[in-house]
Amino acid sequence: MSIKMEEGYELDLTYVTERIIAVSFPQDCFEETYLRNLRDVTRMLKSKHTDNYLVINLSERKQELTKMNPKTLDTGWPDFHAPPLDKICSICKAIENWLNADPLHVVVIHCRGGKGRIGVVISCFVHFTDVSASADQALDRFAMRKFYDDKVSALMTPSQKRYVWILNRLLSGSIKMNTSPLFLHCVIIHGVPHFDPAGVCQPCLKVYQGMQVVYVSGYSVFCLQVKCFHKSSRSERDDIFRVQFHTGAVQSYSLVFQKDDMEHANKDARFPDYGKVELVFSDGPERISGSEHWQNGPDVTVDYMSTDSLSKWNSYQNICTAEGRKI
């Protein structure tokens, strides 16, 4: 059931099931509008569910949200990104424990920004409860799947869908978690993105582990994010691609992402349709066989001593505060 709000409201409130409610606010709405809408939603929740609801906050921490709703669990991560696997498992377990504690308990999933984060939680919770689902939960599970298909699936990024897939495969036993660390040795970009009138680009590559930028090559990883951006002539950053994945689900020493598998690139005509990104790993930091073939061509120059502020800007500072929204 979706509740349509009167004019002047900027939010989407949906009863995914009788006991799971999704509330989302647009990122660009004025703070005054957000707080006014939040107060009205809080009044509605308290009148309908008294103190029997738990708020799962998927956005940055908001003092006002916690003041209005003391039972708030802050679990946020950056918008349009996938959460760490342990975080999504903790969220699913918290939802399950709260709902099982009392038949009157309901869960409110709160998000300000893209609805993809709500999609991650709903779809992962369906997979999480697959193991212990009873026959009388079939209707709720159907409702959650319908909400996912109709409302949020199309709004999720490739990496968000990838992490949902990984969790599903791990829970179903289709793949086993690889607990041994892998070492990233090489990132190969196949196809030249056309970010310049001359048909070239000036890429800068960043590797993140746990939202912290890693500058050392051959680094042991688990949750990994690779970002690549183009340095334009206006001294601005223009995103080329971004991918997130977990090495625990990597079954070989080479991982290839097609255009549709990467954020930014999947919707950018400047990235060639045949383009792809290949990552090469090994079990150790030692130089591996065949690495002599990874040399850049004569047309590629690399400035390892660059002091350009664009290349050194860490775009994940203060990710849990309002100041860190721009990523």
Short mmCIF file of C-alpha atoms in Angstrom, two decimals:
data_model
loop_
_atom_site.label_atom_id
_atom_site.label_comp_id
_atom_site.label_asym_id
_atom_site.label_seq_id
_atom_site.Cartn_x
_atom_site.Cartn_y
_atom_site.Cartn_z
CA MET A 1 0.00 0.00 0.00
CA SER A 2 1.42 3.36 -1.03
CA ILE A 3 0.23 6.51 0.73
CA LYS A 4 -0.11 9.59 -1.46
CA MET A 5 0.72 12.75 0.45
CA GLU A 6 -0.97 16.10 -0.03
CA GLU A 7 0.56 18.95 -2.00
CA GLY A 8 3.64 20.37 -0.29
CA TYR A 9 4.95 16.96 0.76
CA GLU A 10 8.13 15.58 -0.75
CA LEU A 11 8.28 11.95 0.29
CA ASP A 12 7.20 8.45 -0.66
CA LEU A 13 5.71 6.28 2.09
CA THR A 14 4.86 2.70 1.19
CA TYR A 15 3.65 -0.22 3.28
CA VAL A 16 5.74 -2.91 1.60
CA THR A 17 4.02 -5.40 3.88
CA GLU A 18 1.81 -4.84 6.91
CA ARG A 19 4.95 -4.72 9.07
CA ILE A 20 7.62 -3.26 6.78
CA ILE A 21 7.31 0.40 5.77
CA ALA A 22 9.58 2.24 3.33
CA VAL A 23 9.90 6.02 3.68
CA SER A 24 12.08 7.94 1.23
CA PHE A 25 12.77 11.64 0.82
CA PRO A 26 14.44 13.27 -2.21
CA GLN A 27 18.00 14.39 -1.54
CA ASP A 28 17.44 17.83 -3.04
CA CYS A 29 14.40 18.84 -0.99
CA PHE A 30 14.93 21.78 1.35
CA GLU A 31 15.95 20.90 4.91
CA GLU A 32 12.91 22.76 6.26
CA THR A 33 10.63 20.71 3.99
CA TYR A 34 12.32 17.47 5.00
CA LEU A 35 11.95 18.19 8.72
CA ARG A 36 8.31 19.24 8.36
CA ASN A 37 7.49 16.09 6.41
CA LEU A 38 9.45 13.97 8.89
CA ARG A 39 7.48 15.38 11.82
CA ASP A 40 4.19 14.56 10.09
CA VAL A 41 5.35 11.03 9.25
CA THR A 42 6.47 10.53 12.85
CA ARG A 43 3.05 11.63 14.14
CA MET A 44 1.36 9.20 11.75
CA LEU A 45 3.61 6.31 12.82
CA LYS A 46 3.07 6.97 16.53
CA SER A 47 -0.70 7.25 16.13
CA LYS A 48 -0.87 4.02 14.14
CA HIS A 49 1.87 1.93 15.77
CA THR A 50 2.56 3.74 19.12
CA ASP A 51 6.10 2.76 20.22
CA ASN A 52 6.14 -0.51 18.33
CA TYR A 53 8.19 0.65 15.37
CA LEU A 54 11.94 0.60 14.74
CA VAL A 55 13.51 3.02 12.24
CA ILE A 56 16.34 1.65 10.10
CA ASN A 57 18.16 4.73 8.80
CA LEU A 58 20.04 4.08 5.54
CA SER A 59 21.21 7.69 5.09
CA GLU A 60 23.66 9.86 6.99
CA ARG A 61 23.06 10.26 10.71
CA LYS A 62 20.38 12.84 11.47
CA GLN A 63 20.06 14.19 15.00
CA GLU A 64 16.49 15.30 14.32
CA LEU A 65 15.50 11.81 13.16
CA THR A 66 16.77 10.22 16.38
CA LYS A 67 15.13 12.90 18.54
CA MET A 68 11.74 12.30 16.93
CA ASN A 69 12.20 8.52 16.84
CA PRO A 70 14.31 7.24 19.77
CA LYS A 71 14.25 3.68 18.40
CA THR A 72 16.47 4.48 15.41
CA LEU A 73 19.27 2.29 14.11
CA ASP A 74 21.81 4.27 12.04
CA THR A 75 23.19 2.00 9.34
CA GLY A 76 23.86 4.46 6.52
CA TRP A 77 26.29 4.19 3.65
CA PRO A 78 26.98 6.49 0.65
CA ASP A 79 24.13 6.96 -1.81
CA PHE A 80 24.30 4.97 -5.06
CA HIS A 81 26.85 2.58 -3.50
CA ALA A 82 26.66 -0.97 -2.21
CA PRO A 83 27.09 -1.57 1.53
CA PRO A 84 29.69 -3.94 3.00
CA LEU A 85 28.36 -7.49 3.25
CA ASP A 86 28.67 -7.54 7.03
CA LYS A 87 26.60 -4.34 7.27
CA ILE A 88 23.74 -5.67 5.16
CA CYS A 89 23.75 -8.93 7.17
CA SER A 90 23.56 -6.92 10.41
CA ILE A 91 20.62 -4.90 9.04
CA CYS A 92 18.74 -8.04 8.00
CA LYS A 93 19.36 -9.65 11.39
CA ALA A 94 18.16 -6.52 13.22
CA ILE A 95 14.94 -6.47 11.15
CA GLU A 96 14.35 -10.18 11.75
CA ASN A 97 14.95 -9.92 15.52
CA TRP A 98 12.66 -6.89 15.90
CA LEU A 99 9.79 -8.43 13.93
CA ASN A 100 10.09 -11.76 15.75
CA ALA A 101 10.11 -10.12 19.19
CA ASP A 102 6.46 -9.03 19.05
CA PRO A 103 3.67 -9.47 16.47
CA LEU A 104 2.86 -5.75 16.83
CA HIS A 105 6.37 -4.65 15.91
CA VAL A 106 6.91 -2.94 12.56
CA VAL A 107 10.06 -1.75 10.79
CA VAL A 108 10.39 1.63 9.06
CA ILE A 109 13.16 1.81 6.46
CA HIS A 110 14.16 5.47 6.15
CA CYS A 111 16.23 6.89 3.33
CA ARG A 112 17.00 10.37 2.05
CA GLY A 113 18.34 10.24 -1.48
CA GLY A 114 18.24 7.46 -4.07
CA LYS A 115 15.84 4.58 -3.39
CA GLY A 116 18.49 2.05 -4.41
CA ARG A 117 19.54 1.60 -0.78
CA ILE A 118 15.97 0.62 0.13
CA GLY A 119 16.05 -1.85 -2.75
CA VAL A 120 19.23 -3.41 -1.37
CA VAL A 121 17.70 -3.94 2.07
CA ILE A 122 14.35 -5.28 0.84
CA SER A 123 15.85 -7.71 -1.68
CA CYS A 124 18.57 -8.88 0.72
CA PHE A 125 15.99 -9.42 3.47
CA VAL A 126 14.00 -11.66 1.14
CA HIS A 127 17.11 -13.78 0.52
CA PHE A 128 18.11 -13.63 4.19
CA THR A 129 14.78 -15.08 5.32
CA ASP A 130 14.70 -17.74 2.59
CA VAL A 131 16.47 -20.11 4.96
CA SER A 132 13.83 -19.96 7.71
CA ALA A 133 10.71 -18.77 5.86
CA SER A 134 7.43 -20.43 6.84
CA ALA A 135 4.39 -21.02 4.65
CA ASP A 136 2.41 -18.22 6.31
CA GLN A 137 5.08 -15.71 5.24
CA ALA A 138 4.53 -16.41 1.55
CA LEU A 139 2.25 -13.38 1.05
CA ASP A 140 4.75 -11.00 2.68
CA ARG A 141 7.56 -12.38 0.57
CA PHE A 142 5.48 -11.92 -2.57
CA ALA A 143 4.74 -8.32 -1.53
CA MET A 144 8.44 -7.59 -0.96
CA ARG A 145 9.38 -9.03 -4.35
CA LYS A 146 6.64 -7.01 -6.05
CA PHE A 147 7.80 -3.81 -4.33
CA TYR A 148 11.36 -4.54 -5.46
CA ASP A 149 10.35 -5.19 -9.07
CA ASP A 150 7.88 -2.31 -9.37
CA LYS A 151 9.48 0.44 -7.28
CA VAL A 152 13.22 0.13 -6.75
CA SER A 153 14.91 -2.41 -9.01
CA ALA A 154 15.32 0.05 -11.89
CA LEU A 155 16.81 2.64 -9.49
CA MET A 156 19.61 0.41 -8.19
CA THR A 157 23.18 0.65 -9.45
CA PRO A 158 25.04 -2.32 -10.97
CA SER A 159 27.19 -2.64 -7.83
CA GLN A 160 24.13 -2.65 -5.56
CA LYS A 161 22.59 -5.45 -7.61
CA ARG A 162 25.95 -7.27 -7.61
CA TYR A 163 26.08 -7.29 -3.81
CA VAL A 164 22.49 -8.54 -3.58
CA TRP A 165 23.46 -11.34 -5.97
CA ILE A 166 26.58 -12.17 -3.93
CA LEU A 167 24.60 -12.38 -0.68
CA ASN A 168 21.96 -14.56 -2.32
CA ARG A 169 24.59 -16.95 -3.71
CA LEU A 170 26.39 -17.15 -0.37
CA LEU A 171 23.20 -17.80 1.60
CA SER A 172 21.99 -20.43 -0.87
CA GLY A 173 25.36 -22.20 -0.83
CA SER A 174 25.87 -21.68 -4.57
CA ILE A 175 29.28 -20.15 -3.84
CA LYS A 176 31.54 -20.35 -0.82
CA MET A 177 33.24 -17.36 0.70
CA ASN A 178 36.89 -17.20 -0.26
CA THR A 179 38.50 -16.19 3.04
CA SER A 180 42.02 -15.95 1.62
CA PRO A 181 43.09 -12.42 0.69
CA LEU A 182 43.69 -11.55 -2.94
CA PHE A 183 46.25 -9.05 -4.18
CA LEU A 184 45.27 -6.63 -6.91
CA HIS A 185 48.08 -6.25 -9.44
CA CYS A 186 46.61 -4.68 -12.54
CA VAL A 187 43.58 -2.77 -13.83
CA ILE A 188 43.18 -3.01 -17.61
CA ILE A 189 40.78 -0.65 -19.39
CA HIS A 190 39.75 -2.08 -22.76
CA GLY A 191 38.53 0.66 -25.10
CA VAL A 192 39.26 4.38 -24.85
CA PRO A 193 36.40 6.49 -23.43
CA HIS A 194 35.81 9.61 -25.55
CA PHE A 195 35.93 12.35 -22.92
CA ASP A 196 37.80 14.80 -25.13
CA PRO A 197 37.00 16.26 -28.57
CA ALA A 198 40.07 14.43 -29.87
CA GLY A 199 38.57 11.11 -28.78
CA VAL A 200 40.86 10.55 -25.80
CA CYS A 201 40.74 10.97 -22.03
CA GLN A 202 43.04 11.72 -19.10
CA PRO A 203 42.07 9.00 -16.61
CA CYS A 204 42.94 8.97 -12.93
CA LEU A 205 42.40 5.68 -11.10
CA LYS A 206 41.63 5.32 -7.40
CA VAL A 207 41.28 2.12 -5.39
CA TYR A 208 39.31 2.13 -2.14
CA GLN A 209 39.14 -0.40 0.65
CA GLY A 210 36.43 0.28 3.20
CA MET A 211 35.89 3.80 1.75
CA GLN A 212 39.55 4.63 2.43
CA VAL A 213 41.65 5.35 -0.63
CA VAL A 214 44.54 2.92 -1.13
CA TYR A 215 47.57 4.26 -2.97
CA VAL A 216 49.80 1.16 -2.78
CA SER A 217 49.65 -1.25 -5.72
CA GLY A 218 49.49 -4.98 -5.02
CA TYR A 219 47.26 -4.42 -1.99
CA SER A 220 45.45 -7.20 -0.11
CA VAL A 221 41.71 -6.61 -0.37
CA PHE A 222 38.26 -7.91 0.57
CA CYS A 223 35.62 -5.22 -0.05
CA LEU A 224 37.01 -3.25 -2.96
CA GLN A 225 35.96 -0.25 -4.98
CA VAL A 226 37.69 1.01 -8.11
CA LYS A 227 36.93 4.52 -9.39
CA CYS A 228 38.18 6.15 -12.55
CA PHE A 229 37.62 9.76 -13.55
CA HIS A 230 38.69 12.04 -16.38
CA LYS A 231 40.53 15.27 -15.67
CA SER A 232 38.94 17.81 -17.99
CA SER A 233 40.55 20.93 -19.41
CA ARG A 234 38.44 22.95 -16.95
CA SER A 235 40.27 21.29 -14.04
CA GLU A 236 37.15 19.38 -13.07
CA ARG A 237 36.51 15.71 -12.45
CA ASP A 238 34.29 13.75 -14.82
CA ASP A 239 33.47 10.20 -13.70
CA ILE A 240 34.34 7.45 -16.18
CA PHE A 241 33.38 4.35 -14.20
CA ARG A 242 33.04 2.93 -10.70
CA VAL A 243 32.78 -0.71 -9.59
CA GLN A 244 32.37 -2.36 -6.20
CA PHE A 245 32.83 -6.04 -5.42
CA HIS A 246 33.93 -8.43 -2.68
CA THR A 247 36.98 -10.59 -3.28
CA GLY A 248 35.40 -13.30 -1.15
CA ALA A 249 33.09 -14.01 -4.08
CA VAL A 250 35.84 -13.96 -6.72
CA GLN A 251 36.34 -17.49 -8.04
CA SER A 252 39.36 -16.86 -10.31
CA TYR A 253 42.31 -14.50 -10.66
CA SER A 254 40.70 -12.34 -13.32
CA LEU A 255 37.51 -10.32 -12.97
CA VAL A 256 35.94 -8.58 -15.97
CA PHE A 257 33.27 -5.86 -15.84
CA GLN A 258 31.36 -5.08 -19.02
CA LYS A 259 29.95 -1.60 -19.64
CA ASP A 260 26.55 -2.46 -18.11
CA ASP A 261 28.29 -3.75 -14.95
CA MET A 262 29.77 -0.36 -14.02
CA GLU A 263 28.31 2.81 -12.54
CA HIS A 264 28.55 5.92 -14.74
CA ALA A 265 29.85 3.95 -17.75
CA ASN A 266 26.58 2.03 -18.09
CA LYS A 267 24.69 5.26 -18.88
CA ASP A 268 27.41 7.23 -20.68
CA ALA A 269 27.59 7.16 -24.48
CA ARG A 270 31.21 8.32 -24.28
CA PHE A 271 32.22 4.93 -22.88
CA PRO A 272 32.36 2.51 -25.85
CA ASP A 273 29.77 -0.27 -25.91
CA TYR A 274 32.55 -2.83 -26.40
CA GLY A 275 34.57 -1.35 -23.53
CA LYS A 276 35.29 -3.30 -20.38
CA VAL A 277 37.53 -3.23 -17.32
CA GLU A 278 39.63 -6.21 -16.26
CA LEU A 279 41.17 -6.70 -12.81
CA VAL A 280 44.02 -9.16 -12.28
CA PHE A 281 44.71 -10.75 -8.87
CA SER A 282 47.02 -13.28 -7.26
CA ASP A 283 47.42 -14.97 -3.87
CA GLY A 284 50.48 -12.91 -2.96
CA PRO A 285 52.16 -9.56 -3.53
CA GLU A 286 55.00 -11.02 -5.59
CA ARG A 287 55.32 -10.11 -9.27
CA ILE A 288 53.30 -12.62 -11.26
CA SER A 289 53.98 -14.34 -14.56
CA GLY A 290 52.90 -12.34 -17.60
CA SER A 291 53.08 -8.97 -15.87
CA GLU A 292 55.67 -7.83 -18.40
CA HIS A 293 52.82 -7.58 -20.93
CA TRP A 294 50.98 -4.97 -18.84
CA GLN A 295 53.03 -2.05 -20.13
CA ASN A 296 51.16 1.02 -21.38
CA GLY A 297 51.40 1.76 -25.08
CA PRO A 298 53.64 4.53 -26.48
CA ASP A 299 50.68 6.94 -26.62
CA VAL A 300 50.08 6.68 -22.86
CA THR A 301 51.99 8.81 -20.38
CA VAL A 302 51.67 8.50 -16.62
CA ASP A 303 52.53 11.24 -14.13
CA TYR A 304 53.33 9.46 -10.87
CA MET A 305 54.50 12.68 -9.20
CA SER A 306 51.32 14.66 -9.80
CA THR A 307 50.37 17.15 -7.09
CA ASP A 308 47.06 17.98 -8.77
CA SER A 309 44.40 18.58 -6.11
CA LEU A 310 41.83 16.78 -8.25
CA SER A 311 43.71 13.50 -8.15
CA LYS A 312 44.31 13.79 -4.40
CA TRP A 313 40.75 14.76 -3.45
CA ASN A 314 39.26 12.07 -1.24
CA SER A 315 35.59 11.99 -2.21
CA TYR A 316 34.51 9.95 0.83
CA GLN A 317 35.32 12.39 3.60
CA ASN A 318 32.53 12.77 6.17
CA ILE A 319 30.30 10.22 4.47
CA CYS A 320 28.08 9.94 7.54
CA THR A 321 27.33 13.66 7.70
CA ALA A 322 25.42 16.07 5.52
CA GLU A 323 28.74 17.52 4.35
CA GLY A 324 29.68 14.18 2.87
CA ARG A 325 26.68 13.75 0.59
CA LYS A 326 28.55 14.77 -2.56
CA ILE A 327 30.51 11.68 -3.56
#
